Structures are given as structure tokens and as C-alpha cells.
Short mmCIF file of C-alpha atoms and ligand atoms in Angstrom, two decimals:
data_model
loop_
_atom_site.label_atom_id
_atom_site.label_comp_id
_atom_site.label_asym_id
_atom_site.label_seq_id
_atom_site.Cartn_x
_atom_site.Cartn_y
_atom_site.Cartn_z
CA MET A 17 -8.26 26.47 9.34
CA THR A 18 -5.42 28.77 8.16
CA ALA A 19 -5.51 31.11 5.17
CA GLY A 20 -5.22 29.27 1.87
CA THR A 21 -6.50 25.97 3.22
CA VAL A 22 -9.48 24.05 1.86
CA PRO A 23 -12.65 24.55 3.99
CA LEU A 24 -13.84 21.32 5.59
CA LEU A 25 -17.15 19.86 4.40
CA ALA A 26 -19.94 19.65 6.96
CA SER A 27 -20.01 15.86 6.38
CA VAL A 28 -16.35 15.64 7.42
CA GLN A 29 -17.01 17.61 10.59
CA ARG A 30 -20.03 15.44 11.39
CA PHE A 31 -17.99 12.26 10.90
CA LEU A 32 -15.20 13.53 13.14
CA GLY A 33 -17.71 14.44 15.85
CA ARG A 34 -19.14 10.92 16.09
CA GLN A 35 -18.52 8.35 18.78
CA HIS A 36 -16.72 5.62 16.82
CA GLY A 37 -17.11 1.86 17.15
CA LEU A 38 -16.24 -1.35 15.34
CA TYR A 39 -18.00 -2.35 12.10
CA ILE A 40 -19.15 -5.94 12.57
CA ASN A 41 -21.95 -7.80 10.77
CA GLY A 42 -23.17 -4.75 8.86
CA GLY A 43 -23.29 -2.20 11.70
CA TRP A 44 -21.35 -0.26 14.30
CA ARG A 45 -20.98 -1.72 17.77
CA PRO A 46 -18.96 -0.70 20.82
CA SER A 47 -15.76 -2.52 21.70
CA THR A 48 -15.67 -4.91 24.64
CA SER A 49 -12.52 -3.06 25.69
CA SER A 50 -12.44 0.36 27.32
CA GLN A 51 -9.06 1.09 25.69
CA THR A 52 -9.06 3.77 22.98
CA LEU A 53 -6.69 5.20 20.40
CA THR A 54 -6.49 8.88 19.51
CA VAL A 55 -6.13 10.00 15.89
CA PHE A 56 -4.06 13.17 15.42
CA ASN A 57 -3.87 15.73 12.62
CA PRO A 58 -0.20 15.56 11.51
CA ALA A 59 -0.26 19.17 10.29
CA ASN A 60 -0.61 20.55 13.83
CA GLY A 61 -0.48 17.61 16.24
CA GLN A 62 -4.09 18.19 17.40
CA PRO A 63 -6.40 15.23 18.25
CA ILE A 64 -9.25 14.79 15.74
CA ALA A 65 -10.95 11.52 16.68
CA VAL A 66 -10.93 8.65 19.16
CA THR A 67 -11.44 5.04 18.06
CA PRO A 68 -11.70 1.77 19.96
CA ASP A 69 -8.53 -0.22 20.61
CA ALA A 70 -10.18 -3.56 19.88
CA SER A 71 -9.60 -6.55 22.15
CA ALA A 72 -8.96 -10.14 21.08
CA GLU A 73 -12.65 -10.79 21.90
CA ASP A 74 -13.72 -8.06 19.44
CA VAL A 75 -11.47 -9.58 16.81
CA ASP A 76 -13.03 -12.98 17.39
CA GLN A 77 -16.53 -11.52 16.92
CA ALA A 78 -15.48 -9.85 13.67
CA VAL A 79 -13.88 -13.02 12.31
CA GLN A 80 -16.86 -15.18 13.36
CA SER A 81 -19.17 -12.72 11.60
CA ALA A 82 -17.07 -12.94 8.43
CA HIS A 83 -16.96 -16.72 8.68
CA ARG A 84 -20.73 -17.05 9.13
CA ALA A 85 -21.29 -14.82 6.11
CA PHE A 86 -18.82 -16.87 4.08
CA VAL A 87 -20.27 -20.30 4.83
CA SER A 88 -23.84 -19.06 4.36
CA GLY A 89 -22.98 -18.40 0.71
CA VAL A 90 -24.76 -15.02 0.83
CA TRP A 91 -21.84 -13.52 -1.09
CA ALA A 92 -19.62 -16.36 -2.24
CA ARG A 93 -22.42 -18.20 -4.05
CA ARG A 94 -24.07 -15.13 -5.51
CA ALA A 95 -23.82 -14.88 -9.31
CA PRO A 96 -20.53 -13.23 -10.33
CA ALA A 97 -22.39 -10.57 -12.35
CA GLU A 98 -24.35 -9.55 -9.24
CA ARG A 99 -21.17 -9.28 -7.18
CA GLU A 100 -19.62 -7.23 -9.96
CA ARG A 101 -22.62 -4.89 -10.07
CA ILE A 102 -22.53 -4.34 -6.31
CA LEU A 103 -18.78 -3.70 -6.33
CA LEU A 104 -19.20 -1.20 -9.16
CA ARG A 105 -21.88 0.52 -7.11
CA TYR A 106 -19.40 0.58 -4.21
CA ALA A 107 -16.93 2.41 -6.46
CA ASP A 108 -19.67 4.86 -7.49
CA LEU A 109 -20.28 5.63 -3.81
CA LEU A 110 -16.59 6.38 -3.30
CA GLU A 111 -16.79 8.74 -6.27
CA GLN A 112 -19.89 10.46 -4.86
CA HIS A 113 -18.19 10.93 -1.49
CA GLY A 114 -14.77 11.64 -3.04
CA GLU A 115 -14.18 15.10 -1.59
CA GLU A 116 -15.31 14.02 1.88
CA LEU A 117 -12.94 11.03 1.83
CA ALA A 118 -10.06 13.08 0.41
CA GLN A 119 -10.43 15.64 3.21
CA LEU A 120 -10.60 12.94 5.88
CA GLU A 121 -7.45 11.37 4.43
CA THR A 122 -5.54 14.64 4.49
CA LEU A 123 -6.70 15.29 8.05
CA GLU A 124 -5.60 11.93 9.45
CA GLN A 125 -2.55 11.22 7.28
CA GLY A 126 -1.11 14.66 6.56
CA LYS A 127 -0.81 14.30 2.77
CA SER A 128 -1.63 17.05 0.30
CA ILE A 129 -5.31 17.38 -0.55
CA ASN A 130 -4.18 17.24 -4.21
CA ILE A 131 -2.67 13.78 -3.64
CA ALA A 132 -5.66 12.67 -1.57
CA ARG A 133 -7.99 13.66 -4.41
CA ALA A 134 -5.88 12.31 -7.27
CA PHE A 135 -4.54 9.09 -5.72
CA GLU A 136 -6.50 8.07 -2.63
CA VAL A 137 -9.77 8.79 -4.42
CA GLY A 138 -9.01 9.03 -8.16
CA SER A 139 -6.61 6.08 -8.49
CA THR A 140 -8.55 3.99 -5.99
CA LEU A 141 -11.61 4.35 -8.20
CA ASN A 142 -9.65 2.94 -11.14
CA TRP A 143 -8.50 0.00 -9.03
CA MET A 144 -11.98 -0.65 -7.67
CA ARG A 145 -13.56 -0.73 -11.11
CA TYR A 146 -10.78 -2.87 -12.55
CA THR A 147 -11.09 -5.36 -9.69
CA ALA A 148 -14.90 -5.39 -9.84
CA GLY A 149 -14.47 -6.47 -13.48
CA LEU A 150 -12.36 -9.45 -12.45
CA THR A 151 -15.40 -10.87 -10.61
CA THR A 152 -16.87 -12.04 -13.91
CA LYS A 153 -13.55 -13.31 -15.34
CA ILE A 154 -12.83 -16.08 -12.78
CA CYS A 155 -12.21 -19.33 -14.64
CA GLY A 156 -10.42 -22.66 -14.53
CA ARG A 157 -9.17 -25.03 -17.24
CA THR A 158 -10.28 -28.30 -18.73
CA LEU A 159 -7.61 -30.95 -18.49
CA ASP A 160 -6.90 -33.98 -20.66
CA VAL A 161 -5.73 -36.68 -18.26
CA SER A 162 -4.17 -40.14 -18.87
CA ILE A 163 -5.38 -42.15 -15.89
CA PRO A 164 -5.00 -45.81 -16.98
CA VAL A 165 -7.19 -47.63 -14.45
CA PRO A 166 -9.53 -49.42 -14.54
CA GLU A 167 -9.02 -50.53 -18.09
CA GLY A 168 -11.35 -48.74 -20.47
CA ALA A 169 -12.37 -45.98 -18.03
CA ARG A 170 -12.60 -42.43 -19.35
CA TYR A 171 -12.04 -39.32 -17.27
CA THR A 172 -12.62 -35.63 -17.77
CA ALA A 173 -10.96 -33.22 -15.40
CA TYR A 174 -11.18 -29.51 -14.85
CA THR A 175 -10.12 -26.91 -12.34
CA ARG A 176 -12.28 -24.48 -10.42
CA LYS A 177 -11.16 -21.32 -8.60
CA GLU A 178 -12.96 -21.11 -5.27
CA PRO A 179 -12.81 -18.28 -2.73
CA VAL A 180 -10.29 -19.05 -0.01
CA GLY A 181 -12.55 -18.00 2.91
CA VAL A 182 -12.09 -15.26 5.50
CA VAL A 183 -9.39 -12.76 4.58
CA ALA A 184 -7.53 -10.65 7.15
CA GLY A 185 -6.38 -7.36 5.63
CA ILE A 186 -3.74 -5.40 7.54
CA VAL A 187 -3.32 -1.88 6.21
CA PRO A 188 -0.50 0.65 6.78
CA TRP A 189 -0.75 4.41 7.21
CA ASN A 190 0.86 5.79 4.05
CA PHE A 191 -2.11 5.31 1.65
CA PRO A 192 -4.84 4.11 4.02
CA LEU A 193 -7.80 4.27 1.66
CA MET A 194 -6.05 3.05 -1.48
CA ILE A 195 -4.13 0.17 0.13
CA GLY A 196 -7.23 -0.73 2.13
CA MET A 197 -9.19 -1.13 -1.10
CA TRP A 198 -6.32 -3.20 -2.56
CA LYS A 199 -7.27 -5.76 0.09
CA VAL A 200 -11.04 -5.39 0.22
CA MET A 201 -11.71 -5.44 -3.53
CA PRO A 202 -9.85 -8.60 -4.63
CA ALA A 203 -11.14 -10.43 -1.56
CA LEU A 204 -14.75 -9.51 -2.35
CA ALA A 205 -14.35 -9.99 -6.10
CA ALA A 206 -13.16 -13.55 -5.41
CA GLY A 207 -16.18 -14.20 -3.17
CA CYS A 208 -14.34 -14.07 0.18
CA SER A 209 -15.40 -12.24 3.34
CA ILE A 210 -12.97 -9.82 4.95
CA VAL A 211 -11.96 -8.40 8.31
CA ILE A 212 -9.88 -5.31 7.74
CA LYS A 213 -7.65 -3.58 10.26
CA PRO A 214 -6.48 -0.10 9.32
CA SER A 215 -3.38 1.35 10.92
CA GLU A 216 -4.11 2.67 14.39
CA ILE A 217 -3.02 6.15 13.30
CA THR A 218 -5.10 6.42 10.08
CA PRO A 219 -8.37 4.47 10.47
CA LEU A 220 -10.92 7.10 9.42
CA THR A 221 -11.34 6.72 5.66
CA LEU A 222 -11.68 2.95 5.84
CA MET A 223 -14.25 3.37 8.62
CA ARG A 224 -16.31 5.50 6.26
CA MET A 225 -15.82 2.91 3.49
CA ALA A 226 -17.23 0.23 5.83
CA GLU A 227 -20.58 2.03 5.95
CA LEU A 228 -20.53 2.63 2.21
CA ALA A 229 -20.00 -1.11 1.66
CA THR A 230 -23.36 -1.80 3.30
CA GLU A 231 -24.98 1.06 1.36
CA ALA A 232 -23.65 -0.48 -1.87
CA GLY A 233 -25.41 -3.76 -1.06
CA ILE A 234 -22.52 -5.86 0.26
CA PRO A 235 -24.29 -8.29 2.64
CA ASP A 236 -23.87 -8.00 6.40
CA GLY A 237 -20.81 -9.80 7.74
CA VAL A 238 -18.98 -9.85 4.42
CA PHE A 239 -17.07 -6.63 5.22
CA ASN A 240 -15.97 -6.11 8.84
CA LEU A 241 -13.61 -3.48 10.20
CA ILE A 242 -11.82 -3.38 13.52
CA THR A 243 -9.59 -0.62 14.82
CA GLY A 244 -6.75 -1.34 17.19
CA SER A 245 -3.09 -1.78 17.87
CA GLY A 246 -0.84 -4.08 15.89
CA SER A 247 0.38 -5.99 18.90
CA VAL A 248 -3.05 -6.99 20.31
CA CYS A 249 -5.71 -6.48 17.64
CA GLY A 250 -3.53 -7.12 14.55
CA SER A 251 -1.88 -10.10 16.14
CA ALA A 252 -5.22 -11.63 17.26
CA LEU A 253 -6.54 -11.19 13.72
CA THR A 254 -3.61 -12.69 11.81
CA SER A 255 -3.37 -15.66 14.20
CA HIS A 256 -7.12 -16.38 14.28
CA PRO A 257 -7.77 -20.02 13.25
CA ARG A 258 -10.73 -19.06 11.04
CA VAL A 259 -8.64 -16.68 8.93
CA ALA A 260 -7.75 -18.46 5.69
CA LYS A 261 -5.65 -15.75 4.06
CA ILE A 262 -3.66 -12.74 5.25
CA SER A 263 -2.97 -9.79 2.99
CA PHE A 264 -0.44 -7.55 4.71
CA THR A 265 1.22 -4.31 3.68
CA GLY A 266 3.71 -2.79 6.10
CA SER A 267 7.21 -3.11 7.45
CA THR A 268 9.48 -6.04 6.70
CA ALA A 269 9.91 -6.71 10.45
CA THR A 270 6.15 -7.01 11.08
CA GLY A 271 5.69 -8.97 7.83
CA LYS A 272 8.23 -11.56 8.98
CA HIS A 273 6.58 -11.76 12.40
CA ILE A 274 3.18 -12.42 10.80
CA ALA A 275 4.68 -14.96 8.38
CA ARG A 276 6.20 -16.93 11.27
CA SER A 277 2.86 -17.16 13.04
CA ALA A 278 1.00 -17.97 9.79
CA VAL A 279 3.20 -21.02 9.26
CA ASP A 280 1.58 -22.74 12.26
CA ARG A 281 -1.74 -22.96 10.40
CA LEU A 282 -0.31 -22.62 6.88
CA THR A 283 -2.53 -19.58 6.45
CA ARG A 284 -2.26 -18.22 2.90
CA LEU A 285 -0.18 -15.08 2.89
CA SER A 286 0.67 -12.11 0.67
CA LEU A 287 3.26 -9.67 1.97
CA GLU A 288 3.95 -6.30 0.40
CA LEU A 289 6.83 -4.93 2.44
CA GLY A 290 9.31 -2.12 2.29
CA GLY A 291 11.77 -1.03 -0.35
CA LYS A 292 15.06 0.85 -0.66
CA ASN A 293 14.55 1.57 -4.27
CA PRO A 294 17.42 2.56 -6.54
CA ALA A 295 17.39 4.68 -9.68
CA ILE A 296 20.26 4.29 -12.15
CA VAL A 297 20.92 7.33 -14.30
CA LEU A 298 23.11 6.76 -17.34
CA ALA A 299 25.19 9.55 -18.87
CA ASP A 300 22.89 9.70 -21.91
CA ALA A 301 19.71 10.35 -19.84
CA ASP A 302 17.58 13.45 -20.38
CA PRO A 303 18.41 15.58 -17.27
CA GLN A 304 15.10 17.44 -17.30
CA GLN A 305 13.15 14.18 -17.40
CA VAL A 306 15.32 12.79 -14.57
CA ILE A 307 14.69 15.76 -12.30
CA GLU A 308 10.93 15.82 -12.92
CA GLY A 309 10.53 12.04 -12.64
CA LEU A 310 12.73 11.47 -9.62
CA MET A 311 11.55 14.52 -7.65
CA MET A 312 8.05 13.05 -7.94
CA GLY A 313 9.34 9.50 -7.41
CA SER A 314 11.19 10.53 -4.24
CA PHE A 315 9.00 13.18 -2.61
CA LEU A 316 5.44 12.11 -3.44
CA ASN A 317 3.60 11.75 -0.12
CA GLN A 318 6.78 12.98 1.66
CA GLY A 319 8.59 9.84 0.51
CA GLN A 320 6.20 7.63 2.50
CA VAL A 321 5.76 5.35 -0.50
CA CYS A 322 7.09 1.79 -0.55
CA ALA A 323 7.96 2.21 -4.25
CA ALA A 324 9.71 5.60 -3.79
CA SER A 325 13.12 6.19 -5.32
CA SER A 326 15.55 6.87 -2.47
CA ARG A 327 19.01 5.97 -3.83
CA ILE A 328 20.08 7.53 -7.10
CA TYR A 329 23.26 6.36 -8.81
CA VAL A 330 24.45 8.72 -11.52
CA GLU A 331 27.17 8.06 -14.11
CA ALA A 332 30.00 10.52 -13.52
CA PRO A 333 29.56 12.81 -16.59
CA LEU A 334 26.04 13.82 -15.49
CA PHE A 335 26.60 13.91 -11.72
CA ASP A 336 27.53 17.58 -11.10
CA ARG A 337 24.73 18.87 -13.32
CA LEU A 338 22.11 16.69 -11.58
CA ALA A 339 23.43 17.46 -8.09
CA ALA A 340 22.98 21.18 -8.79
CA ASP A 341 19.52 20.68 -10.32
CA PHE A 342 18.29 18.47 -7.47
CA GLU A 343 19.58 20.98 -4.91
CA GLN A 344 17.73 23.80 -6.63
CA ALA A 345 14.53 21.74 -6.94
CA ILE A 346 14.61 20.65 -3.28
CA LYS A 347 15.29 24.15 -2.01
CA GLY A 348 12.33 25.36 -4.09
CA LEU A 349 9.79 22.99 -2.47
CA SER A 350 7.22 24.74 -0.26
CA VAL A 351 6.42 23.08 3.07
CA GLY A 352 2.96 23.39 4.61
CA PRO A 353 -0.25 21.67 5.74
CA GLY A 354 -1.90 19.13 3.46
CA LEU A 355 -5.10 21.18 3.33
CA ASP A 356 -3.15 23.97 1.58
CA PRO A 357 -3.13 22.88 -2.08
CA SER A 358 -0.04 24.98 -2.80
CA ALA A 359 2.15 23.21 -0.20
CA GLN A 360 4.39 20.64 -1.92
CA ILE A 361 5.81 18.94 1.16
CA ASN A 362 3.47 18.18 4.05
CA ALA A 363 3.74 16.69 7.52
CA LEU A 364 4.70 13.04 8.01
CA ALA A 365 2.00 10.69 9.27
CA SER A 366 2.96 10.61 12.96
CA GLY A 367 5.23 12.14 15.56
CA ALA A 368 6.94 8.77 16.05
CA HIS A 369 7.66 8.51 12.35
CA GLN A 370 8.94 12.10 12.22
CA GLN A 371 11.40 11.21 14.99
CA SER A 372 12.48 8.06 13.16
CA VAL A 373 13.28 10.02 9.97
CA GLN A 374 15.07 12.73 11.94
CA ALA A 375 17.17 10.05 13.68
CA TYR A 376 18.35 8.73 10.27
CA LEU A 377 19.39 12.26 9.30
CA ALA A 378 21.13 12.89 12.65
CA ASP A 379 23.05 9.63 12.33
CA ALA A 380 24.16 10.51 8.78
CA ARG A 381 25.22 13.99 9.94
CA GLU A 382 27.26 12.49 12.79
CA GLN A 383 28.98 10.19 10.30
CA GLY A 384 30.01 13.24 8.25
CA ALA A 385 27.48 12.94 5.40
CA GLN A 386 26.91 16.03 3.24
CA ILE A 387 23.23 16.97 3.73
CA ILE A 388 21.45 19.75 1.84
CA SER A 389 18.03 20.65 3.26
CA GLY A 390 15.09 22.63 1.95
CA ALA A 391 12.43 24.68 3.78
CA SER A 392 11.63 23.89 7.39
CA ALA A 393 8.42 23.34 9.37
CA PRO A 394 5.70 26.00 9.20
CA ASP A 395 4.19 24.76 12.50
CA ALA A 396 6.41 23.51 15.30
CA ASN A 397 3.63 21.20 16.52
CA GLY A 398 3.21 19.50 13.12
CA TYR A 399 5.21 16.38 12.16
CA TYR A 400 7.31 18.05 9.46
CA VAL A 401 10.75 17.05 8.17
CA SER A 402 12.56 19.32 5.69
CA PRO A 403 13.13 17.72 2.29
CA SER A 404 16.78 16.65 2.19
CA LEU A 405 19.43 15.62 -0.32
CA ILE A 406 22.46 13.57 0.76
CA LEU A 407 25.43 13.68 -1.58
CA ASN A 408 27.59 10.57 -1.97
CA PRO A 409 26.63 8.89 1.33
CA ASP A 410 28.71 5.95 2.50
CA ASP A 411 27.17 2.59 1.47
CA ASN A 412 27.17 1.48 5.11
CA LEU A 413 25.25 4.41 6.57
CA ARG A 414 21.96 3.37 8.17
CA LEU A 415 20.29 5.88 5.88
CA THR A 416 21.74 4.23 2.76
CA ARG A 417 20.69 0.70 3.67
CA SER A 418 17.34 1.10 5.47
CA GLU A 419 13.97 2.26 4.27
CA VAL A 420 13.82 5.81 5.68
CA PHE A 421 10.29 6.41 4.33
CA GLY A 422 10.63 10.19 4.43
CA PRO A 423 11.53 13.18 2.22
CA VAL A 424 15.16 12.11 1.98
CA LEU A 425 17.02 11.36 -1.23
CA SER A 426 20.62 10.28 -1.75
CA LEU A 427 22.62 10.98 -4.90
CA THR A 428 25.78 9.00 -5.57
CA ARG A 429 28.40 9.38 -8.29
CA VAL A 430 29.40 6.09 -10.00
CA ALA A 431 32.13 5.47 -12.54
CA ASP A 432 30.02 3.37 -14.91
CA VAL A 433 26.93 1.25 -15.29
CA GLU A 434 28.56 -1.88 -13.79
CA GLU A 435 29.27 0.00 -10.56
CA ALA A 436 25.72 1.40 -10.58
CA LEU A 437 24.20 -2.08 -11.00
CA ALA A 438 26.37 -3.63 -8.29
CA ARG A 439 25.48 -0.92 -5.76
CA ALA A 440 21.80 -0.80 -6.75
CA ASN A 441 21.45 -4.57 -6.29
CA ASP A 442 23.42 -4.59 -3.02
CA SER A 443 20.30 -4.46 -0.85
CA ASP A 444 18.10 -6.85 1.13
CA TYR A 445 15.14 -5.23 -0.59
CA GLY A 446 13.94 -5.60 -4.18
CA LEU A 447 10.63 -3.81 -4.61
CA THR A 448 11.13 -1.28 -7.41
CA ALA A 449 13.88 0.40 -9.41
CA SER A 450 14.24 2.72 -12.36
CA LEU A 451 16.66 3.16 -15.21
CA TRP A 452 17.14 6.50 -16.97
CA THR A 453 18.57 6.41 -20.47
CA THR A 454 17.79 7.47 -24.02
CA SER A 455 19.35 4.25 -25.38
CA LEU A 456 16.89 1.48 -26.21
CA LYS A 457 19.76 -1.02 -26.18
CA SER A 458 20.78 -0.02 -22.64
CA ALA A 459 17.17 -0.27 -21.48
CA MET A 460 16.71 -3.74 -22.97
CA ASP A 461 20.10 -5.05 -21.84
CA LEU A 462 19.96 -3.72 -18.28
CA THR A 463 16.37 -4.18 -17.07
CA PRO A 464 16.80 -7.98 -16.68
CA ARG A 465 19.85 -7.38 -14.49
CA ILE A 466 18.05 -5.21 -11.93
CA GLU A 467 16.78 -7.13 -8.88
CA ALA A 468 13.31 -5.63 -8.38
CA GLY A 469 9.65 -6.58 -8.83
CA THR A 470 9.00 -3.48 -10.94
CA VAL A 471 11.54 -1.68 -13.13
CA TRP A 472 10.59 1.58 -14.82
CA VAL A 473 12.52 3.11 -17.68
CA ASN A 474 12.48 6.94 -17.65
CA SER A 475 9.85 7.14 -14.89
CA HIS A 476 9.44 5.96 -11.30
CA THR A 477 6.59 5.08 -8.88
CA LEU A 478 3.88 4.96 -11.55
CA ILE A 479 1.74 1.94 -10.85
CA ASP A 480 -1.36 0.61 -12.59
CA ALA A 481 -4.15 -1.81 -11.76
CA ASN A 482 -3.20 -3.99 -14.75
CA MET A 483 0.52 -4.20 -13.88
CA PRO A 484 1.52 -6.80 -11.24
CA PHE A 485 3.26 -5.28 -8.23
CA GLY A 486 5.32 -6.91 -5.48
CA GLY A 487 8.81 -7.54 -4.28
CA PHE A 488 11.90 -9.60 -4.91
CA LYS A 489 13.98 -10.58 -1.86
CA GLN A 490 12.83 -9.17 1.50
CA SER A 491 10.34 -6.79 -0.11
CA GLY A 492 7.67 -9.45 0.13
CA THR A 493 5.97 -12.45 -1.42
CA GLY A 494 3.17 -12.58 -3.96
CA ARG A 495 1.94 -10.00 -6.46
CA ASP A 496 -0.96 -7.59 -6.26
CA PHE A 497 -2.87 -6.25 -9.31
CA GLY A 498 -3.13 -7.59 -12.84
CA VAL A 499 -5.44 -10.16 -14.38
CA ASP A 500 -4.17 -12.92 -12.06
CA TRP A 501 -4.75 -10.90 -8.88
CA LEU A 502 -7.63 -13.05 -7.63
CA ASP A 503 -5.46 -16.20 -7.70
CA ALA A 504 -4.09 -15.14 -4.32
CA PHE A 505 -7.65 -15.02 -2.91
CA THR A 506 -8.78 -18.36 -4.32
CA GLU A 507 -7.91 -22.04 -4.01
CA THR A 508 -7.61 -24.19 -7.13
CA LYS A 509 -9.77 -27.29 -6.96
CA SER A 510 -9.24 -30.11 -9.45
CA VAL A 511 -12.38 -32.06 -10.28
CA CYS A 512 -11.94 -35.43 -11.97
CA ILE A 513 -15.03 -37.19 -13.37
CA ARG A 514 -15.08 -40.80 -14.49
CA HIS A 515 -17.53 -41.51 -17.25
O1 TXE B 619 4.77 -0.56 10.31
P1 TXE B 619 4.04 -1.85 10.76
P2 TXE B 619 5.09 0.79 11.12
C1 TXE B 619 7.69 0.67 6.68
C2 TXE B 619 8.33 2.05 6.70
C3 TXE B 619 8.04 2.51 8.10
C4 TXE B 619 8.17 1.22 8.86
C5 TXE B 619 7.52 1.16 10.21
O2 TXE B 619 9.71 1.93 6.52
O3 TXE B 619 8.97 3.48 8.54
O4 TXE B 619 7.58 0.26 8.02
O5 TXE B 619 6.13 1.49 10.12
C6 TXE B 619 0.00 -3.58 11.87
N1 TXE B 619 0.37 -8.28 13.87
N2 TXE B 619 6.38 0.69 6.06
O6 TXE B 619 5.76 0.49 12.40
O7 TXE B 619 4.32 -2.18 12.19
C7 TXE B 619 -0.11 -2.12 12.27
O8 TXE B 619 -1.10 -1.95 13.28
C8 TXE B 619 -0.50 -7.80 12.96
C9 TXE B 619 6.33 0.31 4.68
O9 TXE B 619 3.85 1.57 11.22
O10 TXE B 619 4.40 -2.89 9.77
C10 TXE B 619 -0.43 -1.48 10.94
O11 TXE B 619 -1.82 -1.67 10.67
N3 TXE B 619 -0.47 -6.53 12.53
C11 TXE B 619 4.96 0.18 4.19
C12 TXE B 619 0.39 -2.31 9.95
O12 TXE B 619 0.69 -3.53 10.62
C13 TXE B 619 0.47 -5.72 13.03
C14 TXE B 619 3.88 0.93 4.77
C15 TXE B 619 1.71 -1.68 9.52
O13 TXE B 619 2.50 -1.46 10.66
C16 TXE B 619 1.41 -6.17 13.99
C17 TXE B 619 4.08 1.26 6.17
C18 TXE B 619 1.32 -7.52 14.41
N4 TXE B 619 2.17 -8.04 15.30
C19 TXE B 619 5.30 1.15 6.75
N5 TXE B 619 2.23 -5.14 14.30
C20 TXE B 619 4.74 -0.26 2.77
N6 TXE B 619 5.14 -1.49 2.43
O14 TXE B 619 4.13 0.46 2.00
C21 TXE B 619 1.83 -4.08 13.56
N7 TXE B 619 0.75 -4.42 12.81
#
């Protein structure tokens, strides 16, 4: 611990000191494999825990456990109000252990303790309670049908929403706890069982949530967790014949790979993939609001946010003013460990990811891009990257077209809104976008022309449990959140009764 950092709770230290296993059928068990994965603290590169690198055999045991629990009806056929009550109790347990989970998240992921408390714990609670409430709102329709045979027969038809079965949840490393619960909660609210695989670099908070699931009263086998690599453990899970539905959040490349294999069994699939999200700033925008909103939209969690703004197109009259303001704001950001609440930029999640972001910057520098950087790393062993602003990068730079997923923001001068729209939409991605203007007419006219699953006006990155979220184009398929969220975890059955 360094001066100014939050002291670790005894419960966090105890958890880190444990010998970790796989959570199958309501308890921990060792892996059949002797392979392990080490979890590092991104702030200083030190190892903090070792977890199993699960084998295909472990995955099979977890899926069979989930399948047995599903067909037994111990969860799926329980009254919706009982499932809701248990899921609300699960949320209460997260709240009770909020500080412990926030600290674990900062330790394994690198993010600020402020963000861990407010988002990984605070926002996740909102999502959990919202989703628990959906348990008692599942419903179908009654249907008037016109079946003409045999003569004189009458029919009444209706639809039922039934849980799809065993869900495989594959979780990335940017918001491990929150995105993990975005998979667990709708699956359980719908009556499914789940096998969840956290990212190999950030498994700890979901491991703790596995135990709390049992404490909340979720029956054994309904919630299973395996830790392991993507290539062996993740692949064995998403291609398992008893998995009925995959909910994946991660890179577009891995999402496509999983989708190809899912086609063989027509496994249901939701993919929430990357983004290269534009912001369009019109000349009549409020500059102060733009700076505040897009600094947060771009640098929250060191830019490791699929919805983050990373390309800003500014109408010419406002460009010089905003370039100067962004430069000042970026140079003013303090860089430090996540456990220091005053540090605004923290380490990236892994050494490999740090190198990937640095490679984008090196490539841009070699191509002659103008890069302005803020403060540098406080600890040479931590996975830090200085917050950076790129002015008017070429549209064909790797950094302009790919999801960098780091504290890197580009600002580009455009002649007018038509040029801004054309360049904003010129992307394989279409996850989010924002428009900055004080004109209601511009907002109403332009939002339908932006190719993105979410468009904010005068804000960016602010998501809500009641607002559907997902991507156009190669940013994914399906939508998370909102009142229809459970549709993706259920099958619709039509029942037709002759009478
Ligand atoms: O992602 P992967 P990576 C983007 C971001 C980042 C890039 C690479 O641009 O720089 O992806 O990150 C599991 N079968 N996003 O390589 O590989 C893996 O174990 C089944 C955007 O870490 O997609 C982990 O649990 N699973 C993003 C999860 O997939 C497999 C969040 C994500 O890893 C697998 C994270 C396989 N064959 C990265 N291979 C967002 N949309 O928010 C890997 N995995």
C-alpha cells in the first residue's frame, strides 16, 4: 500500500489468500487440470491470485450440472415471485459486500476505486434489481386465429415464454462484475441455468459472486463458474452441445469465431462487441458541456469501455477552442493506482493490452500524427499509458479505424455536418455515438442519420437498465437491457387449443 491509497479490508486479503477452484453444483471443487492462471495487479504488475485453467472436462461437468438443475425444474419451475425474491436478496448481498467487491475489482482490473464503487457495485445493483423485477413480468399473448378445418371447430391460441435452457456467459475484463451480472441476472430471471466464464485476467469478483449466489438461495447447479483461457475453456463452453444460448461480450474477432461455431448447432446467440464510437460536435454546441461530457466519455476506465467516445468530429468554428481545452484537460489528468481515489487515470487491465495500446500510438507517431500526451506512469512496473490526444489523424491510420480501447482520443476538424456524418458513419462498427448541439432541430434531424445502436445528445456513455443497448453493423447482434431483455433468454411457444 502506498500513501493515499485505500486500506484493504481483511475480507479482501482473506479471499486473495485462498486456494481457488471452480464453482460447480453449488460448491468449489478443484480442476481436473493442473494448469493455472495467475491474476496480476495492473497498478504494479505483482501477482495477487492463482486460479485454475479449466479443462474441457471441467467445462463438461459445469454444463452437465447446469443442465441437470435446469431439467429438474428446481429453478425454472419455481414461482416467478420466489425467483424474484431470491434475486433481490442476491442484490442485497452485493450491496452488503460492496466495498469488498469494489476493492477486489480495483486490485484485479486496475480501475479507480471510485469507479469500482460507483459503477461495478452501484450501477450493478440498479441492474440487478431491475432485472429481478422482470422475473414477475414474463408474459405471452392470446391470439385470435382463423383455422378453417374441420368445419365448425373453434381454436384458442396463446404464446408462452419459456426459459431457453443452459446459458453460457462469456465475460470480458473491462467491467468484470457489472458485465458478468448482465449475463447472470437475465438468465436467472428467465428461469435458465448458467455457466459463466470470466476473463482469465479478471475472474475474482465473479468468483465471489458465485458464493453469494448460493448464500442468496439460488439452488445448486443453477449458477456455475469456471475460470480458464478463451481458447480451451471458453471454446469448450460455447461449443458444448447442451448449451442453448451464448451471451458474449468481447472483441469482434472472438465474437465472429463463436458465431461461426454456434451456427453448427444453431445455438442462440447475443454478441455485444467493440465500438469505434464517434462524437459529432456542431458549431452551436456548449463547449464546457462538450469538454466535461467527452472527457468522461473518452477516459472513463482508461477508455476501456465499448461505448467510449474515441473519434470526435468538430465543426470548424469551434475546433481551435476545443483543441486547446481538450489539451489542457488531458494534461491536467493525474495518473496513479486505482486504490488512490485522487488518481484520475489508472493502469490498463493487462501488460498485453498496455502493449497493444502503445503499438497504436507508435504506429500513429511513425505516420506523422500529431500526438499530445498527459502525465506518464507513476510505477514503471504498472500497465500505464499516458492519456493522449491526436489532432486531425488520417482516416486510414490504424488508430482511427480500430478500437484502441485505451486513454486515446482523436479530434478532427470538419467543414460541416455532412462531412462529420460521412466520416462518423464510415466505420465497420456501430455501437454508440453522440451529437453535441443546442439546436433541437439539429438533434431531431440528425439522430436518425447516425449509424449506431445508441445515440446520445449532449452526453456520452451514460447507459441505463431500462434503455436497450447493442450494436449496429459489426458491433454485435441483439440488445441487452430494457423491458424486452428476457426475450433473448426465452423461447416463444405457441399453444393452440381446439375446443
Ligand atoms: O478479447 P476477447 P481480448 C475488445 C477491445 C480489446 C480487444 C481484445 O478492443 O482491445 O477486444 O481483447 C473469451 N471462445 N474488447 O483479446 O478475446 C476470453 O477468455 C470462447 C471489447 O481480451 O474477445 C474473455 O473471457 N471465449 C469488449 C472474453 O472472451 C473466448 C470488452 C473476451 O476476450 C474465446 C473486451 C473463444 N475462442 C475487449 N477466445 C467490449 N465489447 O466491451 C477468447 N474468449
